[in-house]
Amino acid sequence: MNEFSILCRVIGSLFNRQPQDPLLVPLFTLLREGKLQQQWPLEQDELLTRLQQNSDPQALAADYNALFVGSDCSVPPYASQWPNGVAEADVRAFLSARGMPLSEAPADHFGALLLAASWLEDQSVEDESAAQLALFDEYLLPWCGAFLGKVEAHATTAFYRTLAALSREAIQAMYDELNEEQGDEA
């Protein structure tokens, strides 16, 4: 797994799963012990320290649920629920065309889109940067700024406010890198 994949996988997982999900235990352990910072490829130490200081999964559960879960959540995590977002079926078709196995879960979830970018990085044999650039351009970037801004505005915990800021910076850095790769290949 390279740096791009790690960023997408970590951020995607933190948005895609309940904080008390057993699959996140190793990630929260790395975070609490300060070990995630050692592996983090971007200069975001201050944000990572803030995440570390506010990373009790049980304390985060209520905020996660209020932000992202249910029809009355304050910040819908699905692209199809945002004015600039795309239909879930379009995201599903895009990912299926690239061979990504999909579950019944909606494919247009913010966290799922980042996990898809990680999958494209790890699995694609050819043109993964073109596919990732398309994923960012068409399915993630049109609505993620509004989404992350609303997370920052509505989160009651420092963890999710910080995660939104960290995500915004990381997504911009990854997008810049994808554009550089495309420029190099042209």
XYZ file of C-alpha atoms in Angstrom:
186
model
C 0.000 0.000 0.000
C 1.409 3.376 -0.939
C 0.854 6.770 0.699
C -2.171 7.664 -1.453
C -3.840 4.388 -0.562
C -3.099 4.790 3.158
C -4.598 8.294 3.265
C -7.740 7.185 1.439
C -8.129 4.048 3.518
C -7.706 5.761 6.906
C -9.926 8.757 6.182
C -12.484 6.652 4.307
C -12.727 4.149 7.154
C -13.186 6.857 9.797
C -16.117 8.310 7.853
C -17.559 5.008 6.626
C -17.769 3.111 9.931
C -19.217 3.742 13.366
C -16.347 4.700 15.714
C -17.020 1.683 17.946
C -16.930 -0.730 14.956
C -14.543 -3.605 15.815
C -12.778 -3.135 12.469
C -11.661 0.338 13.591
C -10.101 -0.832 16.890
C -6.579 -1.161 15.393
C -6.852 2.263 13.750
C -8.031 3.972 16.945
C -5.239 2.189 18.840
C -2.625 3.569 16.403
C -4.216 6.992 16.732
C -4.325 6.996 20.550
C -0.727 5.755 20.814
C 0.516 8.450 18.422
C 1.747 5.817 15.968
C -0.438 6.940 13.069
C 1.601 10.150 12.887
C 4.753 8.122 12.236
C 3.164 6.581 9.126
C 1.261 9.665 7.925
C 2.691 10.911 4.617
C 1.503 14.529 4.938
C 2.670 17.310 7.243
C -0.435 17.348 9.431
C 1.066 16.756 12.870
C -1.062 19.373 14.641
C -4.293 17.902 13.274
C -3.189 14.348 14.021
C -2.302 15.344 17.600
C -5.769 16.881 17.973
C -7.337 13.644 16.675
C -5.183 11.648 19.099
C -6.345 13.753 22.054
C -10.013 13.248 21.177
C -10.104 9.639 19.989
C -12.289 7.733 22.452
C -14.615 5.697 20.186
C -17.378 5.461 22.805
C -17.418 9.242 23.256
C -17.593 9.720 19.481
C -20.531 7.404 18.796
C -23.295 9.929 19.566
C -21.661 12.592 17.393
C -21.162 10.134 14.503
C -24.804 9.080 14.657
C -26.119 12.661 14.837
C -23.890 13.719 11.948
C -24.231 10.819 9.505
C -26.864 8.221 10.433
C -30.553 8.158 9.611
C -32.894 10.305 7.594
C -32.682 13.197 10.081
C -28.873 13.291 10.286
C -27.330 16.762 10.164
C -24.760 15.952 7.422
C -25.861 13.380 4.822
C -22.749 11.388 3.817
C -24.130 10.424 0.374
C -23.245 12.320 -2.818
C -26.772 11.821 -4.146
C -28.145 13.927 -1.264
C -26.099 17.025 -2.147
C -26.948 19.636 -4.808
C -23.624 19.095 -6.626
C -23.479 15.367 -5.961
C -24.192 12.556 -8.400
C -26.657 9.694 -8.395
C -25.623 6.563 -6.522
C -26.259 4.494 -9.665
C -23.684 6.579 -11.557
C -21.042 5.975 -8.882
C -21.883 2.262 -8.827
C -21.613 2.026 -12.633
C -18.261 3.865 -12.638
C -16.758 1.567 -9.996
C -18.233 -1.607 -11.488
C -16.783 -0.723 -14.881
C -13.356 -0.695 -13.208
C -13.881 -4.139 -11.690
C -14.480 -3.088 -8.109
C -16.637 -5.574 -6.202
C -19.512 -3.701 -4.566
C -21.804 -4.630 -1.708
C -25.431 -3.611 -1.284
C -24.295 -0.544 0.702
C -24.663 2.754 -1.165
C -21.554 3.410 -3.279
C -21.881 7.205 -3.027
C -21.020 7.467 0.703
C -18.139 9.911 1.324
C -16.085 7.278 3.151
C -16.870 4.631 0.548
C -15.646 6.930 -2.238
C -12.292 7.345 -0.482
C -12.094 3.601 0.085
C -12.827 3.167 -3.632
C -9.927 5.511 -4.457
C -7.695 3.321 -2.278
C -8.975 0.199 -4.028
C -8.297 1.745 -7.447
C -4.753 2.567 -6.330
C -4.113 -0.941 -4.988
C -5.924 -3.054 -7.598
C -5.818 -1.309 -10.933
C -3.208 -2.544 -13.339
C -3.433 0.306 -15.812
C -4.710 3.879 -15.862
C -5.364 3.988 -12.120
C -4.419 7.652 -11.927
C -6.874 8.465 -14.736
C -9.590 6.465 -12.942
C -8.751 8.114 -9.614
C -8.758 11.555 -11.200
C -12.197 10.808 -12.686
C -13.397 9.591 -9.266
C -12.213 12.833 -7.634
C -13.389 15.154 -10.462
C -16.802 13.647 -11.068
C -17.881 11.924 -7.863
C -16.050 13.421 -4.868
C -14.884 17.007 -5.364
C -18.168 18.560 -6.584
C -19.726 18.095 -3.140
C -17.018 17.204 -0.603
C -16.174 20.830 0.258
C -19.766 21.522 1.286
C -19.931 18.172 3.093
C -16.719 18.743 5.089
C -17.739 22.331 5.904
C -21.036 21.099 7.278
C -19.239 18.394 9.314
C -17.058 21.114 10.861
C -20.113 23.266 11.592
C -22.294 20.513 13.087
C -19.834 18.209 14.878
C -20.047 18.332 18.655
C -16.671 16.639 19.124
C -13.225 17.998 18.290
C -12.496 14.659 16.608
C -14.950 15.086 13.727
C -14.228 18.821 13.328
C -10.527 17.949 13.099
C -11.140 14.969 10.821
C -12.994 17.265 8.407
C -10.074 19.739 8.313
C -7.518 16.944 7.931
C -9.615 15.363 5.165
C -9.915 18.633 3.245
C -6.122 19.096 3.255
C -5.419 15.447 2.415
C -7.938 15.351 -0.447
C -6.435 18.528 -1.922
C -2.899 17.090 -1.640
C -3.975 13.811 -3.269
C -5.831 15.660 -6.029
C -2.770 17.831 -6.718
C -0.627 14.686 -6.908
C -3.079 13.011 -9.313
C -3.030 16.077 -11.555
C 0.793 16.071 -11.534
C 0.823 12.361 -12.463
C -1.586 13.006 -15.312
C 0.591 15.894 -16.477
C 3.678 13.660 -16.404
C 1.917 11.010 -18.506
C 0.661 13.478 -21.122
